[in-house]
Coordinates of C-alpha atoms and ligand atoms in Angstrom, one line a residue:
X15 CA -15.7 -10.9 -14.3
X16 CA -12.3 -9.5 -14.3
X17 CA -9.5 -12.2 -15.1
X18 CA -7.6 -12.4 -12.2
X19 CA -7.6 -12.8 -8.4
X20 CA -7.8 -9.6 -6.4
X21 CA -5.1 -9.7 -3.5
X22 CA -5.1 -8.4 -0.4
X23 CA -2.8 -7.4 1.4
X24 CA -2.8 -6.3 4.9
X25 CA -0.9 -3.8 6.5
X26 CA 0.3 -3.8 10.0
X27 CA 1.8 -0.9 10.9
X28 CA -1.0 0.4 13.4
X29 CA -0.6 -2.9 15.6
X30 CA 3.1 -1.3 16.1
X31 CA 1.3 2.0 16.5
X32 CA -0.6 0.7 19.8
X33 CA 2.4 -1.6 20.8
X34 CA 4.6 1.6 20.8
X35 CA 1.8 3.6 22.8
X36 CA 3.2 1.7 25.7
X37 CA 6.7 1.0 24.9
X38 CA 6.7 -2.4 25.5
X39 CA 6.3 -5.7 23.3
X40 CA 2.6 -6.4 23.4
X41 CA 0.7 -6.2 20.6
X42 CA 3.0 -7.6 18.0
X43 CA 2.4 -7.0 14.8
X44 CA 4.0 -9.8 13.4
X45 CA 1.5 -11.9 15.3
X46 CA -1.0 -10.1 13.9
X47 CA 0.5 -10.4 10.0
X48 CA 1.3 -14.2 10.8
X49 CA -2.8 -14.1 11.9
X50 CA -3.5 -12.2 9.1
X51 CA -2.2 -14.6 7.0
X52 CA -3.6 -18.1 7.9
X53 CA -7.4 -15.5 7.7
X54 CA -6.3 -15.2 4.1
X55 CA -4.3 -12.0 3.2
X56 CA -2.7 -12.9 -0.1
X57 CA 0.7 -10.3 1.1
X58 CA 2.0 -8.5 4.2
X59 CA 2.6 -5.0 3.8
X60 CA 4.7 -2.8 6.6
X61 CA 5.9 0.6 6.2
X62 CA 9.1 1.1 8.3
X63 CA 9.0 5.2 8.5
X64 CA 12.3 7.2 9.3
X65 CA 11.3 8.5 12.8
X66 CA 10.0 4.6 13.8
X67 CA 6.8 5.5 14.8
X68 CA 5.1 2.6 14.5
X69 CA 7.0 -0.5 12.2
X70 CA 11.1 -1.3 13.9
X71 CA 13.6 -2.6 11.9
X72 CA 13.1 -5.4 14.5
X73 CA 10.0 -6.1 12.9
X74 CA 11.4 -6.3 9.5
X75 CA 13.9 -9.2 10.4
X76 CA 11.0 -11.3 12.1
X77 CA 8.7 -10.7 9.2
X78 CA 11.0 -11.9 6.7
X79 CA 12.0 -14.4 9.1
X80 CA 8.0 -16.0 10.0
X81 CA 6.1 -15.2 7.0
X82 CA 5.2 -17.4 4.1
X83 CA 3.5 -14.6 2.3
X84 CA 5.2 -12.3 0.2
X85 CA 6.2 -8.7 2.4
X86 CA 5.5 -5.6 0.7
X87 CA 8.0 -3.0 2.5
X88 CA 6.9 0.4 2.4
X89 CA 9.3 2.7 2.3
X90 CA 10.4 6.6 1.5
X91 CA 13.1 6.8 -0.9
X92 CA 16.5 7.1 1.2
X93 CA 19.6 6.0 1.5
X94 CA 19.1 4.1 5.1
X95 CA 15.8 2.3 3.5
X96 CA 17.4 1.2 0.3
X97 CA 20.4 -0.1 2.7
X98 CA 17.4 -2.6 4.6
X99 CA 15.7 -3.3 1.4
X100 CA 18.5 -4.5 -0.4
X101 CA 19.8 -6.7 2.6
X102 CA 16.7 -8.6 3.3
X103 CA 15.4 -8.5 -0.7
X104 CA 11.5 -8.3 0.4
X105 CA 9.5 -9.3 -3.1
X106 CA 8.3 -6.1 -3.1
X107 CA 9.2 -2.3 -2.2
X108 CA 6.7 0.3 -2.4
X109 CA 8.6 3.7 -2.4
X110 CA 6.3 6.3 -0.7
X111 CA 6.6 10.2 0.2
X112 CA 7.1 11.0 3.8
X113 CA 7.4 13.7 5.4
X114 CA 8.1 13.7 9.3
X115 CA 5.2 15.4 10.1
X116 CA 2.3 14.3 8.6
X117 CA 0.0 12.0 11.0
X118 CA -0.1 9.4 7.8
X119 CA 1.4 9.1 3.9
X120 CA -0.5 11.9 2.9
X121 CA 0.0 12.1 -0.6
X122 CA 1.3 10.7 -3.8
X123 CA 4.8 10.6 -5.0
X124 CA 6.5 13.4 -7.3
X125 CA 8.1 11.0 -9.9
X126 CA 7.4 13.5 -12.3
X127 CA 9.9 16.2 -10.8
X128 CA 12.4 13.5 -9.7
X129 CA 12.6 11.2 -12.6
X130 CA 16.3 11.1 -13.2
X131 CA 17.4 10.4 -8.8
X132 CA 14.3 7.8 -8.8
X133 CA 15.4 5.7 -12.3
X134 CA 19.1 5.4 -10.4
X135 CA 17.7 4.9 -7.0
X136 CA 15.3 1.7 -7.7
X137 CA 17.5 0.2 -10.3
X138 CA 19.8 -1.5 -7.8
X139 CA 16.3 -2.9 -6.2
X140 CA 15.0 -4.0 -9.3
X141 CA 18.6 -6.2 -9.8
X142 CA 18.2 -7.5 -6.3
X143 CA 14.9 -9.2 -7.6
X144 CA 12.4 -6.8 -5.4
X145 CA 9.1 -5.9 -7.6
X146 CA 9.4 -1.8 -7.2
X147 CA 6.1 -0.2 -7.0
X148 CA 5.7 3.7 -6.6
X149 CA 3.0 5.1 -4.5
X150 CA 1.5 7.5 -6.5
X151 CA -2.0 9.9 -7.2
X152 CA -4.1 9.2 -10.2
X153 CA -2.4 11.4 -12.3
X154 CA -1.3 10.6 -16.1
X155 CA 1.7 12.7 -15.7
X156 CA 3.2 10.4 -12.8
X157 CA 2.4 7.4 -14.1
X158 CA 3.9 7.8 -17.3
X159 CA 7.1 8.9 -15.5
X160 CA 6.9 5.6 -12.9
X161 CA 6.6 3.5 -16.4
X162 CA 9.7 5.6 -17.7
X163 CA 11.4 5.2 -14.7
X164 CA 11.4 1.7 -14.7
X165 CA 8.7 0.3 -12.1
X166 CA 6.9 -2.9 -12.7
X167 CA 3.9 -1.4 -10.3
X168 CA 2.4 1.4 -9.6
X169 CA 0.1 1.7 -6.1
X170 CA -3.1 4.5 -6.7
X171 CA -3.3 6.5 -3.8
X172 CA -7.2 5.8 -2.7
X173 CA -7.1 8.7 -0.1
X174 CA -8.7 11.7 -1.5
X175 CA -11.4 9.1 -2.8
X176 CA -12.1 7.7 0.6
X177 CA -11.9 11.1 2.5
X178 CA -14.8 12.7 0.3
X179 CA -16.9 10.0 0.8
X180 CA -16.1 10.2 4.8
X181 CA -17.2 13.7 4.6
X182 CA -20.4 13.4 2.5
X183 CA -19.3 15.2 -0.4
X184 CA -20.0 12.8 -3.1
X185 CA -19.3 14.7 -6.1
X186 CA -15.9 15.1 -5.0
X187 CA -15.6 11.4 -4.5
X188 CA -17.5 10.4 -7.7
X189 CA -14.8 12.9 -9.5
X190 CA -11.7 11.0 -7.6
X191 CA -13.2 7.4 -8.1
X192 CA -13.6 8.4 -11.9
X193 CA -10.0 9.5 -12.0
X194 CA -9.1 6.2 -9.9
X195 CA -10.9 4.4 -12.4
X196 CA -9.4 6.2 -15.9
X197 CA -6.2 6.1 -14.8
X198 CA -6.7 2.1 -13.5
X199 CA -7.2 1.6 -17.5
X200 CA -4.2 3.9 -18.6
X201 CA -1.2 2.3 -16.6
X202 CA -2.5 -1.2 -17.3
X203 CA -2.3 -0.2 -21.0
X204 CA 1.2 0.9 -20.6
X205 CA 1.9 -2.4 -18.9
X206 CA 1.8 -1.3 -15.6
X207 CA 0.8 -3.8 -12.3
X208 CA -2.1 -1.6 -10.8
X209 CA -2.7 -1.7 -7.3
X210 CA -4.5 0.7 -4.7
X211 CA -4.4 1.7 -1.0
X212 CA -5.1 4.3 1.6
X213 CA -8.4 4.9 3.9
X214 CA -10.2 2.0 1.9
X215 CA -13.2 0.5 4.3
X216 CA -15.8 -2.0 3.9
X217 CA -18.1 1.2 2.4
X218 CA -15.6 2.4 -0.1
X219 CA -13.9 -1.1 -1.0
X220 CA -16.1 -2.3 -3.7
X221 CA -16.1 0.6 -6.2
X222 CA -12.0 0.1 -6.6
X223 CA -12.1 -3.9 -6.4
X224 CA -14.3 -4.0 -9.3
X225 CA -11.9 -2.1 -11.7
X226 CA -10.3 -5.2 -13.7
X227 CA -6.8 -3.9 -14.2
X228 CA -6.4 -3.6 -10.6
X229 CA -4.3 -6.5 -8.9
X230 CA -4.0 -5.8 -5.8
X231 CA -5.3 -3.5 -2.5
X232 CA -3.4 -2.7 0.6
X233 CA -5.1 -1.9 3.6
X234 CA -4.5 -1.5 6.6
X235 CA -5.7 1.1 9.2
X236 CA -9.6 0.2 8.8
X237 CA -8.9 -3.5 9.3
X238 CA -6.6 -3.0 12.3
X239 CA -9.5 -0.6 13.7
X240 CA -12.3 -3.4 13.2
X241 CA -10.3 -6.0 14.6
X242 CA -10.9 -4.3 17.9
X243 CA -14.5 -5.0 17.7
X244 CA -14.8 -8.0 15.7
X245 CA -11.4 -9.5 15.7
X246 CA -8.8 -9.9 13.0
X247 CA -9.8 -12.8 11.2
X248 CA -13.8 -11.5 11.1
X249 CA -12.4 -8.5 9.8
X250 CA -10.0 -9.6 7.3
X251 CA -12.4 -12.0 6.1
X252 CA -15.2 -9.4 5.9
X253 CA -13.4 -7.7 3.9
X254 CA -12.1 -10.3 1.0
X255 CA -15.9 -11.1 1.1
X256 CA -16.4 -8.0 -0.3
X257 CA -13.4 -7.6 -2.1
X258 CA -14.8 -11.0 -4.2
X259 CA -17.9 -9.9 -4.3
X260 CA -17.1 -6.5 -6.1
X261 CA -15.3 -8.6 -8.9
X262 CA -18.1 -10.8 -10.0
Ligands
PXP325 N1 -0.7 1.8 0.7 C1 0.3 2.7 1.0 C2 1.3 3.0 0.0 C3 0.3 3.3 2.3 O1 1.3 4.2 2.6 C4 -0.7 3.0 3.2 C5 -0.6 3.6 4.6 O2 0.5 3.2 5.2 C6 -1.7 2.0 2.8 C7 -1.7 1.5 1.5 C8 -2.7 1.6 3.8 O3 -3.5 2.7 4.1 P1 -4.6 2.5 5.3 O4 -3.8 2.1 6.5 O5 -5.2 3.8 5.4 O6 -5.5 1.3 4.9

C-alpha cells in the first residue's frame, strides 16, 4: 500500500466555463467548490487565465473568502498573476503555460529554457508562504530544472496519457503512462512533491493513483462533465472510490 493519502483535488474552472456561456451569475463555481468540498475533495484548484475565460478574479476573492480547503491557484507566469497570488497568499500556486489560443493548458512548462526568469519569479511566492508547483511533462530534463529552480512540487501533465487511451492507441499510452510512472519515481527521489492532472477519468484514474510517490491529482473537466448526469457529489465520490481503490 503506498504510505500516504492520495488527495484530490477538484478543479472548477468549467462551472465558470458554462456560467460565462450566458453571462450571468448562475452556475457558480464557488458553490460548486464549496459542494465539492463537504463530498470530500481534499483541495480546490482554479486556474484564473489571462483572457478570463472561464475563473474571474471575482471568484478568486470568494474562494479564499468561503473555503476551508486549501486553493490551489493555477496560473501562467506573469506579472498580473503573481500581483493576485501574492495578495491573497493561496497555499498553493501552480505556474502553468498558456497560450491565448489553445481551447485548454495544452502542454508542459519550459523550465528548462527559462530557468534563470522562473528561480526569480517564484521566489517572492515561496517567501509569501505559497507551496509553488510547476506544471510540467514527464520529462527528466524539466524536472531537474523545477528542483533547481526552487519548487517544492512538481504537477505531471497526464494529458498525452489520457488522450491515447481516448483514441485507442494503447501503445502510445502504455509508452506515456511508463514515462508518467519513471519519472513519478525520479522527482520523488530528488525530493520533489509529485502530483498529476489533465484529462484524467474514471477509466484512466487508477493506473496514476497507484504510483506511491504521487500525492496528489487535480481534476477537473471530467468531473464537472459527470456531474451533469449524476451530480457532483456522485461524481466526486465516484471518483475517490477509485482513487482509494487504485492505492491498496
Ligand atoms: N492540472 C493542471 C495544471 C491543469 O492546467 C488542469 C486543467 O486546467 C488540470 C490539472 C485539470 O485538467 P482537467 O480539467 O482536464 O481534469
Amino acid at each position: 500500500m503506498a504510505d500516504h493519502r492520495l488527495r484530490l483535488g477538484v478543479n472548477i474552472d468549467h462551472v465558470a466555463t458554462v456560467r460565462n456561456a450566458r453571462g450571468g451569475a448562475v452556475p457558480d463555481p464557488v458553490r460548486a467548490a464549496v459542494l465539492a468540498q463537504e463530498a470530500g475533495a481534499d483541495g480546490i484548484t482554479a486556474h484564473l487565465r489571462e483572457d478570463r475565460r472561464h475563473i474571474v478574479d471575482a471568484d478568486i476573492d470568494a474562494l479564499m473568502a468561503q473555503l476551508s480547503v486549501p486553493l490551489n491557484f493555477e496560473m501562467a507566469a506573469t506579472e498580473e498573476m503573481q500581483k493576485i497570488a501574492l495578495r491573497h497568499k493561496p497555499h498553493a500556486v501552480c505556474i502553468v503555460p498558456e497560450k491565448r489560443e489553445e481551447r485548454t493548458t495544452e502542454g508542459g512548462l519550459e523550465v528548462a529554457r527559462e530557468e534563470n526568469k522562473l528561480a526569480h519569479y517564484i521566489a517572492p511566492l515561496r517567501e509569501a508562504g505559497c507551496r509553488v508547483s510547476i506544471f510540467i511533462a514527464a520529462d527528466q530534463k524539466q524536472i531537474e530544472a523545477a528542483h533547481r529552480i526552487g519548487a517544492e512540487v512538481i504537477e505531471l501533465h497526464t494529458g498525452a496519457y489520457c488522450d491515447a487511451h481516448a483514441e485507442g492507441d494503447f501503445a502510445t499510452r502504455d509508452r506515456e503512462l511508463e514515462a508518467l510512472r519513471e519519472m513519478s519515481a525520479f522527482a520523488h527521489s530528488l525530493g520533489l512533491e509529485v502530483h498529476a492532472g489533465h484529462g484524467l477519468t474514471y477509466d484512466t484514474v487508477q493506473p496514476i493513483a497507484a504510483f506511491p510517490e504521487v500525492r496528489e491529482l487535480n481534476i477537473g473537466h471530467f468531473l464537472i462533465g459527470e456531474a451533469i448526469f449524476a451530480g457532483l457529489t456522485p461524481a466526486i465520490q465516484e471518483m475517490r472510490r477509485l482513487m482509494d481503490d487504485a492505492r491498496i
